[in-house]
Short mmCIF file of C-alpha atoms in Angstrom, two decimals:
data_model
loop_
_atom_site.label_atom_id
_atom_site.label_comp_id
_atom_site.label_asym_id
_atom_site.label_seq_id
_atom_site.Cartn_x
_atom_site.Cartn_y
_atom_site.Cartn_z
CA MET A 1 -15.97 -5.34 -24.09
CA ASN A 2 -13.31 -5.08 -21.84
CA ILE A 3 -11.03 -2.41 -22.60
CA LEU A 4 -7.76 -2.25 -20.93
CA SER A 5 -6.55 1.10 -19.12
CA GLU A 6 -2.63 2.62 -19.99
CA ASN A 7 -1.35 1.51 -17.60
CA GLU A 8 -2.84 -2.08 -17.54
CA LEU A 9 -2.12 -3.06 -20.60
CA LEU A 10 1.60 -1.63 -19.63
CA THR A 11 0.93 -3.53 -16.52
CA LYS A 12 0.66 -6.54 -18.75
CA CYS A 13 3.39 -5.47 -20.78
CA ALA A 14 5.74 -5.33 -18.39
CA LEU A 15 4.25 -9.53 -16.50
CA ALA A 16 4.90 -9.84 -19.52
CA TRP A 17 8.81 -10.01 -18.95
CA GLY A 18 8.76 -12.86 -18.04
CA ASP A 19 10.78 -15.33 -15.42
CA SER A 20 14.29 -15.31 -16.43
CA GLY A 21 15.93 -13.62 -13.50
CA ALA A 22 18.95 -11.63 -16.24
CA GLU A 23 15.82 -10.20 -18.13
CA LYS A 24 14.35 -8.74 -14.63
CA GLY A 25 18.13 -8.20 -13.33
CA GLU A 26 17.97 -10.66 -10.85
CA VAL A 27 20.14 -11.01 -7.89
CA PHE A 28 20.27 -12.59 -5.04
CA THR A 29 21.26 -11.08 -1.69
CA LYS A 30 23.43 -12.92 0.86
CA PRO A 31 22.01 -13.86 4.40
CA ASN A 32 24.70 -11.99 6.88
CA ILE A 33 24.03 -8.77 3.84
CA VAL A 34 20.76 -9.06 4.77
CA ASP A 35 20.68 -9.07 8.50
CA PHE A 36 23.10 -6.13 8.20
CA MET A 37 20.15 -4.16 6.59
CA ILE A 38 17.41 -4.53 8.75
CA LYS A 39 19.53 -3.58 11.77
CA THR A 40 20.71 -0.73 11.29
CA SER A 41 17.08 0.14 9.05
CA GLY A 42 15.83 0.11 12.78
CA ILE A 43 12.76 -2.86 11.03
CA ASP A 44 14.52 -5.51 13.76
CA GLN A 45 12.95 -3.09 16.54
CA ALA A 46 9.90 -1.77 14.60
CA ILE A 47 8.43 -4.83 14.27
CA LEU A 48 6.17 -5.21 16.35
CA LEU A 49 4.89 -1.97 16.51
CA THR A 50 1.08 -0.85 14.84
CA GLU A 51 1.89 1.79 12.76
CA THR A 52 5.65 -0.33 10.29
CA LYS A 53 5.08 -0.67 7.01
CA ILE A 54 7.48 -2.14 5.03
CA LEU A 55 8.05 -2.22 1.87
CA GLU A 56 9.81 -3.96 -0.81
CA PRO A 57 9.55 -3.23 -4.05
CA SER A 58 11.39 -6.01 -5.82
CA CYS A 59 11.28 -8.89 -3.78
CA GLY A 60 12.59 -11.99 -6.83
CA GLN A 61 12.17 -15.37 -4.11
CA GLY A 62 11.90 -13.22 -0.43
CA ASP A 63 15.17 -12.73 0.45
CA PHE A 64 14.40 -10.00 2.75
CA VAL A 65 10.37 -10.56 3.91
CA LEU A 66 12.04 -13.68 4.91
CA ALA A 67 14.10 -12.47 6.55
CA ILE A 68 12.16 -9.92 8.47
CA ALA A 69 9.30 -13.01 8.48
CA LYS A 70 11.62 -14.86 10.59
CA GLU A 71 12.31 -11.96 12.91
CA LEU A 72 8.48 -11.57 13.70
CA CYS A 73 7.84 -15.07 14.00
CA LYS A 74 11.07 -14.24 17.56
CA LYS A 75 9.56 -11.32 18.44
CA ALA A 76 6.68 -12.39 18.15
CA SER A 77 6.67 -15.07 20.78
CA LEU A 78 9.41 -13.91 22.67
CA ASN A 79 6.16 -10.74 23.22
CA GLY A 80 3.43 -13.91 23.85
CA ILE A 81 1.76 -12.58 20.60
CA VAL A 82 -0.47 -15.44 18.64
CA ASN A 83 -2.62 -12.85 16.72
CA GLY A 84 -0.63 -12.77 13.28
CA GLY A 85 -3.35 -11.27 11.55
CA ARG A 86 -2.21 -8.10 13.91
CA PHE A 87 0.49 -7.60 11.19
CA ASN A 88 -1.73 -8.26 8.53
CA SER A 89 -0.08 -4.57 6.80
CA LEU A 90 3.42 -5.22 8.02
CA VAL A 91 4.92 -6.09 4.62
CA THR A 92 4.08 -4.91 1.11
CA ALA A 93 6.32 -7.06 -1.97
CA TYR A 94 6.32 -6.72 -5.38
CA ASP A 95 8.19 -8.83 -8.58
CA ILE A 96 6.51 -8.56 -12.46
CA SER A 97 7.64 -12.69 -12.08
CA SER A 98 4.50 -15.13 -11.08
CA GLU A 99 7.44 -17.65 -10.14
CA ASN A 100 9.01 -15.82 -7.87
CA ILE A 101 5.95 -14.81 -6.18
CA SER A 102 4.87 -18.06 -5.99
CA ASN A 103 7.66 -19.83 -4.33
CA ALA A 104 8.65 -16.40 -2.18
CA LYS A 105 4.83 -17.18 -0.85
CA ARG A 106 5.68 -20.58 0.11
CA LYS A 107 8.72 -20.05 2.33
CA THR A 108 7.43 -17.11 3.76
CA LEU A 109 4.24 -19.62 4.65
CA GLU A 110 6.69 -22.18 6.35
CA ILE A 111 8.35 -19.27 8.34
CA LEU A 112 5.42 -17.64 10.05
CA ASN A 113 3.05 -21.32 10.45
CA SER A 114 5.98 -21.43 12.74
CA THR A 115 4.41 -18.64 14.96
CA PHE A 116 0.84 -18.22 14.04
CA SER A 117 -1.87 -20.32 12.40
CA PHE A 118 -1.87 -21.62 9.43
CA GLU A 119 -5.41 -19.40 8.32
CA ASP A 120 -3.33 -16.65 9.62
CA SER A 121 -0.24 -17.36 8.01
CA LYS A 122 -2.06 -17.95 4.85
CA GLU A 123 -3.59 -14.65 5.53
CA LEU A 124 -0.71 -12.26 5.66
CA VAL A 125 1.34 -14.22 3.01
CA GLU A 126 -2.13 -13.10 0.10
CA GLN A 127 -1.86 -9.81 2.21
CA TRP A 128 1.93 -9.88 1.26
CA TYR A 129 2.71 -10.39 -1.93
CA LYS A 130 1.58 -8.70 -5.31
CA ASN A 131 2.97 -10.16 -8.36
CA THR A 132 3.02 -6.69 -10.55
CA ASP A 133 5.35 -4.35 -11.50
CA PHE A 134 5.88 -1.88 -8.87
CA LEU A 135 6.96 1.30 -10.97
CA LEU A 136 3.45 1.22 -12.62
CA GLU A 137 1.47 0.65 -9.31
CA GLU A 138 -0.88 3.39 -8.92
CA LYS A 139 -1.78 3.04 -5.32
CA GLN A 140 0.26 5.77 -3.58
CA SER A 141 0.66 3.97 0.07
CA ARG A 142 3.63 5.16 3.01
CA PHE A 143 6.01 2.97 4.36
CA THR A 144 8.39 3.48 7.67
CA HIS A 145 11.17 1.34 5.93
CA VAL A 146 11.68 0.56 2.42
CA ILE A 147 14.42 -2.28 1.95
CA GLY A 148 15.93 -4.38 -0.85
CA ASN A 149 17.58 -4.87 -3.74
CA PRO A 150 16.48 -3.33 -6.97
CA PRO A 151 17.30 -4.81 -10.30
CA TYR A 152 19.35 -3.43 -12.32
CA ILE A 153 18.35 -3.52 -15.59
CA ARG A 154 20.40 -1.55 -19.28
CA ILE A 155 17.63 1.10 -20.66
CA GLU A 156 18.29 -1.57 -23.81
CA ASN A 157 16.94 -4.26 -22.00
CA ILE A 158 13.67 -2.18 -21.30
CA PRO A 159 10.61 -3.35 -23.80
CA VAL A 160 10.17 -0.05 -25.58
CA ASP A 161 6.47 0.97 -23.85
CA LEU A 162 7.44 0.94 -20.56
CA LEU A 163 10.58 2.46 -20.96
CA LYS A 164 8.32 5.36 -22.25
CA ALA A 165 5.87 4.92 -19.58
CA TYR A 166 8.85 4.94 -16.46
CA ARG A 167 11.05 7.83 -18.20
CA LYS A 168 7.05 9.70 -18.15
CA THR A 169 6.46 9.17 -15.15
CA PHE A 170 9.81 9.86 -13.27
CA SER A 171 11.83 12.89 -13.13
CA THR A 172 14.61 11.31 -11.82
CA MET A 173 15.32 8.60 -15.23
CA LYS A 174 17.39 10.49 -17.42
CA GLU A 175 19.74 9.42 -20.06
CA ARG A 176 21.03 6.12 -19.72
CA ALA A 177 19.86 5.76 -16.61
CA ASP A 178 19.67 2.19 -15.70
CA ILE A 179 15.87 0.90 -13.65
CA TYR A 180 17.35 1.10 -10.14
CA ILE A 181 17.18 4.89 -10.35
CA ALA A 182 13.34 5.14 -10.75
CA PHE A 183 12.92 2.31 -7.77
CA PHE A 184 14.60 4.77 -6.07
CA GLU A 185 12.64 7.77 -6.77
CA LYS A 186 9.67 5.78 -6.59
CA SER A 187 10.67 4.36 -3.02
CA LEU A 188 11.79 7.60 -1.34
CA SER A 189 8.78 9.13 -2.73
CA LEU A 190 6.41 6.26 -0.29
CA LEU A 191 8.95 6.87 2.70
CA ASN A 192 6.21 9.35 5.53
CA ASN A 193 7.90 11.30 8.28
CA LYS A 194 11.13 9.87 8.92
CA GLY A 195 11.33 7.25 7.12
CA VAL A 196 14.35 5.07 6.13
CA LEU A 197 15.27 3.41 3.01
CA SER A 198 18.21 0.42 3.09
CA PHE A 199 18.68 -0.49 -0.62
CA ILE A 200 22.51 -2.83 -1.24
CA CYS A 201 23.02 -1.57 -6.16
CA THR A 202 25.76 -0.56 -7.62
CA ASP A 203 26.63 2.33 -6.57
CA ARG A 204 27.89 4.36 -10.38
CA TRP A 205 24.75 6.60 -9.87
CA THR A 206 26.58 8.15 -7.17
CA LYS A 207 28.92 9.71 -9.75
CA ASN A 208 28.58 9.20 -13.13
CA ARG A 209 26.36 12.10 -14.86
CA TYR A 210 23.21 9.97 -15.06
CA GLY A 211 22.38 9.71 -11.56
CA SER A 212 23.32 13.57 -11.35
CA SER A 213 19.44 14.09 -11.82
CA LEU A 214 18.29 11.76 -8.16
CA ARG A 215 21.34 13.05 -6.79
CA LYS A 216 19.40 16.49 -6.78
CA TYR A 217 16.23 14.88 -6.11
CA ILE A 218 17.80 12.90 -2.45
CA SER A 219 19.11 16.50 -1.68
CA ASN A 220 16.24 18.24 -1.52
CA SER A 221 14.26 16.28 0.75
CA TYR A 222 16.24 13.93 2.08
CA GLN A 223 19.07 11.92 4.40
CA LEU A 224 22.35 10.23 3.56
CA ASP A 225 21.92 8.03 6.90
CA LEU A 226 24.45 5.16 5.62
CA PHE A 227 26.73 4.37 2.97
CA VAL A 228 28.98 1.18 2.95
CA ASP A 229 31.12 0.01 0.21
CA LEU A 230 31.59 -3.36 -0.31
CA TYR A 231 34.08 -3.94 -2.71
CA GLY A 232 35.73 -6.76 -3.62
CA GLN A 233 33.35 -8.62 -1.68
CA ASN A 234 30.29 -10.56 -3.31
CA ALA A 235 27.24 -9.52 -1.40
CA PHE A 236 25.40 -11.82 -3.58
CA LYS A 237 24.96 -15.35 -4.38
CA ALA A 238 26.06 -15.22 -8.05
CA GLU A 239 28.45 -12.94 -9.17
CA VAL A 240 28.21 -9.80 -11.06
CA LEU A 241 30.57 -7.46 -12.88
CA THR A 242 29.25 -3.94 -10.92
CA TYR A 243 30.23 -3.84 -7.33
CA PRO A 244 27.32 -2.40 -4.27
CA ALA A 245 26.87 -0.58 -2.17
CA ILE A 246 24.48 -0.26 0.65
CA THR A 247 22.94 3.19 0.94
CA GLN A 248 21.17 3.98 4.23
CA ILE A 249 18.93 7.34 3.14
CA SER A 250 15.48 8.67 5.37
CA LYS A 251 13.22 12.12 4.98
CA GLN A 252 15.33 13.63 7.68
CA SER A 253 17.60 16.57 7.75
CA ASN A 254 20.58 17.65 9.40
CA LYS A 255 22.60 14.86 10.21
CA GLN A 256 25.22 13.08 9.54
CA THR A 257 26.58 10.52 7.54
CA ILE A 258 28.21 7.48 8.19
CA ILE A 259 30.99 5.98 5.89
CA ILE A 260 32.55 2.48 5.42
CA HIS A 261 34.74 1.37 3.24
CA ASN A 262 34.89 -2.84 2.92
CA PRO A 263 34.14 -3.63 6.26
CA ASN A 264 33.69 -7.55 6.74
CA ILE A 265 29.87 -7.78 8.06
CA ASP A 266 28.87 -9.86 10.19
CA GLU A 267 26.45 -9.97 13.80
CA LEU A 268 28.62 -8.01 16.21
CA PHE A 269 29.54 -5.53 13.41
CA SER A 270 25.71 -5.47 12.51
CA ASN A 271 24.51 -4.64 16.31
CA LEU A 272 27.83 -2.07 16.32
CA VAL A 273 26.11 -0.30 12.84
CA ALA A 274 22.76 0.17 14.40
CA ARG A 275 23.32 1.15 17.95
CA SER A 276 25.36 4.13 16.27
CA LEU A 277 22.71 5.59 13.77
CA ASN A 278 20.40 5.16 16.70
CA ARG A 279 22.27 7.55 19.00
CA ASN A 280 23.58 9.71 16.40
CA ILE A 281 27.18 8.85 17.68
CA VAL A 282 29.76 6.64 16.41
CA ASP A 283 31.51 4.18 18.53
CA PHE A 284 33.74 2.02 16.42
CA GLU A 285 37.00 1.68 14.26
CA GLY A 286 36.96 2.22 10.29
CA ALA A 287 34.04 4.72 10.30
CA ILE A 288 33.94 7.98 8.09
CA VAL A 289 31.36 10.50 9.43
CA ARG A 290 31.08 13.16 7.03
CA LYS A 291 28.55 16.02 6.61
CA ASP A 292 29.55 16.95 3.27
CA VAL A 293 28.22 14.47 0.83
CA VAL A 294 24.56 15.39 -0.78
CA ASN A 295 25.19 18.50 -2.25
CA SER A 296 22.64 18.94 -4.53
CA ASP A 297 23.73 17.54 -8.13
CA LYS A 298 27.18 16.66 -7.28
CA PRO A 299 28.44 13.45 -7.41
CA TRP A 300 28.81 11.84 -4.18
CA MET A 301 32.52 11.94 -2.91
CA PHE A 302 33.67 9.11 -0.14
CA GLY A 303 37.28 9.48 0.39
CA SER A 304 39.10 10.23 3.47
CA PRO A 305 38.85 14.29 4.51
CA ASP A 306 42.65 14.55 3.48
CA GLU A 307 41.82 13.72 -0.11
CA LEU A 308 38.83 15.94 -0.43
CA LYS A 309 40.43 18.45 1.88
CA LEU A 310 43.36 18.21 -1.16
CA ILE A 311 40.70 17.74 -4.53
CA ASN A 312 38.87 20.99 -3.03
CA ARG A 313 42.03 22.89 -2.49
CA LEU A 314 42.98 22.02 -6.60
CA GLU A 315 39.56 22.56 -7.46
CA SER A 316 39.30 26.09 -5.81
CA GLU A 317 42.98 26.69 -7.94
CA PHE A 318 43.91 25.83 -10.69
CA PRO A 319 41.18 25.41 -14.25
CA LEU A 320 39.65 22.28 -15.64
CA ILE A 321 42.07 20.66 -17.62
CA GLU A 322 39.86 20.98 -20.78
CA ASP A 323 40.45 24.64 -19.36
CA THR A 324 43.43 25.10 -20.68
CA GLY A 325 43.68 24.14 -24.14
CA CYS A 326 43.06 20.30 -23.80
CA LYS A 327 39.93 18.26 -25.25
CA ILE A 328 39.52 14.84 -24.31
CA TYR A 329 37.98 11.96 -26.90
CA ILE A 330 37.13 8.95 -26.28
CA GLY A 331 37.55 6.02 -29.29
CA ALA A 332 35.54 5.27 -32.20
CA ALA A 333 32.93 2.68 -31.55
CA THR A 334 31.75 0.43 -34.65
CA GLY A 335 29.22 -1.66 -34.08
CA ASN A 336 31.34 -4.89 -34.70
CA ASN A 337 34.80 -4.92 -34.99
CA LYS A 338 35.46 -8.72 -36.73
CA VAL A 339 34.31 -6.54 -40.42
CA TYR A 340 35.68 -2.18 -39.55
CA VAL A 341 38.32 -3.46 -37.71
CA VAL A 342 41.12 -5.19 -40.97
CA ASP A 343 44.99 -5.69 -41.63
CA GLY A 344 46.37 -4.08 -44.07
CA ASN A 345 46.05 -6.88 -47.08
CA LEU A 346 42.26 -5.96 -47.21
CA ASP A 347 41.87 -4.94 -50.83
CA ILE A 348 40.01 -2.31 -50.50
CA GLU A 349 40.10 1.93 -51.42
CA GLN A 350 43.98 3.21 -49.56
CA CYS A 351 41.97 5.85 -48.35
CA ARG A 352 39.20 3.89 -46.75
CA LYS A 353 41.57 2.98 -44.53
CA ILE A 354 42.87 4.03 -41.11
CA PRO A 355 45.46 2.74 -38.30
CA MET A 356 43.96 2.45 -35.72
CA VAL A 357 44.61 1.33 -31.83
CA LYS A 358 43.12 -1.08 -29.96
CA ALA A 359 43.27 -1.53 -25.81
CA GLY A 360 44.77 -4.28 -26.21
CA ASP A 361 47.53 -3.00 -27.83
CA LEU A 362 48.78 -1.13 -24.96
CA LYS A 363 50.71 -3.45 -22.44
CA ASP A 364 53.79 -2.51 -20.12
CA GLY A 365 52.76 1.27 -21.04
CA TYR A 366 53.94 1.12 -24.18
CA HIS A 367 51.63 1.17 -27.78
CA ARG A 368 52.45 -2.25 -29.80
CA ASP A 369 51.99 -1.17 -33.51
CA ALA A 370 49.43 -4.60 -34.90
CA GLN A 371 48.56 -3.42 -38.03
CA GLN A 372 45.09 -2.80 -37.74
CA PHE A 373 43.67 -1.21 -39.49
CA LEU A 374 39.84 1.44 -39.06
CA ILE A 375 37.42 1.16 -42.41
CA ASN A 376 36.40 4.88 -42.86
CA THR A 377 32.94 4.86 -43.89
CA TYR A 378 32.42 8.75 -42.92
CA ASP A 379 33.73 11.42 -45.46
CA GLU A 380 33.99 15.64 -44.52
CA ASN A 381 30.31 15.42 -45.47
CA GLY A 382 29.11 12.88 -44.06
CA VAL A 383 28.80 8.95 -44.57
CA ILE A 384 30.34 8.26 -47.30
CA ASP A 385 28.78 7.97 -50.91
CA LEU A 386 29.22 3.71 -51.01
CA GLU A 387 29.15 3.79 -54.71
CA ARG A 388 31.81 5.57 -55.34
CA PHE A 389 33.86 2.57 -53.40
CA PRO A 390 33.34 -0.63 -55.60
CA LYS A 391 36.19 -2.67 -53.51
CA LEU A 392 34.14 -1.06 -50.22
CA GLN A 393 30.78 -1.56 -51.06
CA SER A 394 31.89 -4.86 -51.87
CA TYR A 395 33.82 -6.27 -48.71
CA LEU A 396 31.07 -4.42 -46.67
CA GLU A 397 27.87 -5.84 -48.88
CA ILE A 398 29.28 -8.74 -48.01
CA HIS A 399 28.36 -8.56 -44.59
CA SER A 400 25.42 -7.21 -44.82
CA GLU A 401 23.03 -9.14 -42.77
CA VAL A 402 24.84 -9.35 -39.69
CA LEU A 403 25.84 -5.05 -40.27
CA LYS A 404 21.73 -3.98 -40.63
CA SER A 405 20.61 -5.82 -38.31
CA ARG A 406 22.17 -4.06 -35.85
CA HIS A 407 20.19 -0.67 -34.58
CA ILE A 408 21.63 2.22 -36.25
CA ALA A 409 21.62 0.12 -39.21
CA LYS A 410 17.61 -0.55 -38.80
CA LYS A 411 17.06 3.22 -37.49
CA GLN A 412 19.10 4.50 -40.75
CA PRO A 413 18.94 1.38 -43.64
CA ASP A 414 19.82 3.42 -45.98
CA ALA A 415 23.58 4.38 -44.25
CA TRP A 416 23.03 0.38 -42.88
CA PHE A 417 27.02 -0.17 -43.75
CA LYS A 418 27.66 2.90 -41.60
CA THR A 419 29.60 2.88 -37.76
CA ILE A 420 28.05 4.41 -35.10
CA ASP A 421 30.86 6.64 -33.93
CA ARG A 422 32.21 9.09 -37.04
CA VAL A 423 35.61 8.61 -37.53
CA TYR A 424 38.18 12.01 -37.98
CA PRO A 425 40.83 10.56 -40.22
CA GLU A 426 42.77 14.07 -38.99
CA ARG A 427 42.11 13.10 -35.60
CA ALA A 428 44.52 10.02 -36.26
CA ASP A 429 47.15 12.14 -38.18
CA LYS A 430 47.42 14.14 -33.98
CA ALA A 431 49.99 13.80 -30.98
CA LYS A 432 47.69 12.97 -28.32
CA LEU A 433 48.06 10.77 -25.14
CA LEU A 434 45.86 6.92 -24.47
CA ILE A 435 44.48 6.28 -22.22
CA PRO A 436 42.45 2.61 -22.11
CA ASP A 437 39.10 2.27 -20.11
CA ILE A 438 38.68 -0.31 -17.76
CA LYS A 439 42.95 -0.30 -15.27
CA SER A 440 43.58 -0.37 -11.73
CA GLN A 441 46.35 2.34 -12.27
CA LEU A 442 46.10 5.23 -14.65
CA THR A 443 47.57 4.34 -17.65
CA VAL A 444 48.64 7.28 -20.30
CA ILE A 445 50.79 6.76 -23.47
CA TYR A 446 52.43 8.98 -25.87
CA SER A 447 51.21 8.45 -29.45
CA GLU A 448 51.07 9.65 -33.13
CA GLY A 449 49.31 8.21 -36.10
CA PHE A 450 46.53 5.82 -34.53
CA HIS A 451 42.96 6.22 -33.99
CA PRO A 452 42.15 4.49 -30.70
CA ASN A 453 39.23 2.44 -30.56
CA ASN A 454 35.85 3.18 -28.21
CA SER A 455 37.53 0.97 -25.31
CA ILE A 456 40.45 4.45 -25.16
CA TYR A 457 39.95 7.58 -23.93
CA TYR A 458 42.31 10.26 -26.05
CA ILE A 459 43.79 13.72 -25.48
CA CYS A 460 44.53 16.18 -27.38
CA SER A 461 45.88 19.47 -27.11
CA LYS A 462 47.05 23.21 -28.11
CA SER A 463 48.72 24.34 -25.69
CA TRP A 464 49.86 21.28 -23.28
CA SER A 465 53.23 19.97 -24.64
CA LEU A 466 51.40 16.57 -24.92
CA ARG A 467 54.73 15.06 -23.31
CA ALA A 468 54.45 16.97 -20.26
CA LEU A 469 50.55 16.61 -19.78
CA GLN A 470 52.10 13.16 -19.86
CA ALA A 471 54.43 13.25 -16.67
CA VAL A 472 52.01 15.03 -14.87
CA LEU A 473 49.17 12.62 -15.06
CA LEU A 474 51.30 10.31 -14.45
CA SER A 475 52.70 12.14 -10.93
CA GLY A 476 49.61 10.21 -9.20
CA LEU A 477 47.33 13.57 -9.54
CA GLY A 478 45.83 11.74 -12.72
CA GLN A 479 45.06 8.88 -10.12
CA LEU A 480 44.22 10.99 -7.63
CA PHE A 481 40.46 12.70 -8.81
CA VAL A 482 40.21 9.60 -11.28
CA SER A 483 39.51 7.35 -7.91
CA VAL A 484 37.79 10.28 -6.05
CA TYR A 485 34.84 11.22 -8.81
CA SER A 486 34.88 7.00 -10.36
CA THR A 487 32.77 3.97 -8.70
CA LYS A 488 35.16 0.19 -9.48
CA VAL A 489 33.96 -2.18 -11.38
CA SER A 490 34.79 -5.38 -10.54
CA GLY A 491 38.50 -6.68 -10.24
CA GLY A 492 39.12 -3.46 -8.48
CA ASN A 493 39.49 -1.84 -10.76
CA LEU A 494 38.40 2.47 -11.80
CA ARG A 495 36.67 3.85 -15.31
CA PHE A 496 39.09 5.91 -16.51
CA GLN A 497 36.23 7.71 -18.61
CA ALA A 498 35.94 11.77 -20.05
CA GLN A 499 33.87 11.61 -17.75
CA HIS A 500 35.98 11.58 -14.70
CA LEU A 501 40.00 12.56 -16.43
CA ARG A 502 37.23 15.86 -17.19
CA LYS A 503 37.54 16.27 -13.45
CA ILE A 504 41.80 17.19 -13.96
CA ARG A 505 42.98 20.46 -12.62
CA LEU A 506 45.79 22.16 -14.18
CA PRO A 507 47.24 25.29 -14.51
CA GLN A 508 47.46 27.15 -17.12
CA TRP A 509 50.70 26.21 -20.21
CA LYS A 510 51.41 29.67 -20.18
CA ASN A 511 52.22 29.86 -16.86
CA ILE A 512 54.54 27.18 -16.25
CA SER A 513 58.41 28.14 -16.73
CA ILE A 514 60.90 27.02 -19.53
CA THR A 515 62.71 25.36 -17.27
CA THR A 516 60.33 23.39 -16.01
CA ARG A 517 58.40 22.82 -19.08
CA LEU A 518 62.11 21.39 -20.11
CA ARG A 519 61.97 19.19 -16.55
CA LEU A 520 58.10 17.52 -17.48
CA GLU A 521 58.65 16.95 -21.12
CA ASN A 522 62.41 15.24 -19.85
CA ALA A 523 60.38 13.27 -16.92
CA ALA A 524 57.48 11.47 -19.70
CA VAL A 525 60.53 10.99 -22.65
CA VAL A 526 62.91 9.16 -19.74
CA GLY A 527 60.31 6.69 -18.15
CA ASP A 528 61.32 8.70 -14.47
CA LEU A 529 58.13 8.93 -12.44
CA SER A 530 59.94 9.95 -9.00
CA GLU A 531 61.25 12.86 -11.34
CA ALA A 532 58.03 13.42 -12.47
CA LYS A 533 56.22 13.72 -9.01
CA LYS A 534 58.88 15.94 -7.57
CA ILE A 535 58.48 18.43 -10.61
CA VAL A 536 54.54 18.04 -10.22
CA PHE A 537 54.07 18.17 -6.33
CA SER A 538 56.89 21.94 -6.88
CA LEU A 539 54.78 22.65 -10.02
CA TYR A 540 51.37 22.48 -7.38
CA ASN A 541 52.41 24.30 -4.30
CA PHE A 542 51.86 20.78 -1.86
CA SER A 543 52.33 20.44 1.60
CA GLU A 544 54.94 16.56 2.72
CA SER A 545 51.12 15.80 4.68
CA GLU A 546 49.07 16.48 0.33
CA LYS A 547 53.07 14.46 -1.32
CA GLN A 548 51.89 11.61 1.53
CA ILE A 549 48.54 11.61 -0.46
CA LEU A 550 50.65 10.42 -3.72
CA GLY A 551 52.03 8.23 -2.29
CA TYR A 552 55.86 10.16 -1.45
#
């Protein structure tokens, strides 16, 4: 009887993902981006060397391998090389989709056969491509180059057994880390001395909490050579919700990092960047050169030196916002707003309804009362005894089928009716500052008597006057911190999440004079942004050059 090993079983499970690109996070890369990465990683210059070994850990239909094959054929023809067999180990490309592998092999064969014999070309194709899960492959070859576009798959969409195996294997796959984090870790671990990795991928991990373990992993043994953000550009053959960045990392040390913001990538530009990396001298405009981007698990900040200098000063002189008596929360997630968000006419027990505000109610800096209520399935002891509230029970039982299908209900079937997050009625009563999550500019709205929905973050304070705090945040200070610590998403928007808002620095309220307090509060109430800036710049001792950074 043939008994499969644990790894073979998991690999079979991985292949059972099927050929759905949506399931496997497949987004294919445009040719100009592929060519840029091949040049800047040094693959084009090393392609004929016998020691060159290139890894593509998630090849899709072969965008990168096809470009490498074209470069190989061009270089081989120029050098009179007709023996294709010598390149059997040049490329190792993985994909879990048999359909992808089949298509990539066919296209690659056509390219190689333009220079090498059919037999040699066929042999190269068979040697280069592997239809298996790269993350579970036990063979540990070493590579001079790793290049590609790792899949972007949220943890909810990864089969449970695979997720357990990935988390067990990869130390950087912490918290809500997406699968591309594991691709970074394993690919980096397979680099030989002075090897180079070049990935195009979302940049969220460079600043978000779930990327901290990978950032520390890189800081311990690797060097960030190049970071190119592509904000506002469509680098892929399909639309994506998050902006990508090209991240080039090498197994070297004590080198500088070249940062490039939103460039026009063409052949000339690719050659300029490749030459600068090779010579370690930047000789083109638009680049920022730094040596301090990577620092243990700290977020990677890619702003201008003046912005970062200001941030560093404020961080050294002022405490974090939550160390001044302020507390940042996220609104309640229900798991089904269509059921739990109701109007005032619904006939259920009044004590189970809490006035609620959604992000859509926050327009032009104002809270527009939409007369919506959030059903509260909790009391001071936790989840309510539903039988004590017969009207609510009747209402929820009408929707029991959809509510019981939720993940949270399956985990706790006896409490199938509860919302995902616990609701605290006392927070609805408190005055608070509301901050919608996804916006291009920080929006801060004063509100009382409403509980925020989950797309809103909010601040309560035991010390600071919330009106005064509103003026400080809207002065440009809040925008500065979030823009440095957050990454951009579709539409050029920032994420005003708790983890970014908590980076903001504030003076202690007790250290602010009565006159300044009153001026801040009045500026917020009347909406005088210019006055708020003047007060805040004085409060933080901003120099003239620092004022310019905040647009004054």
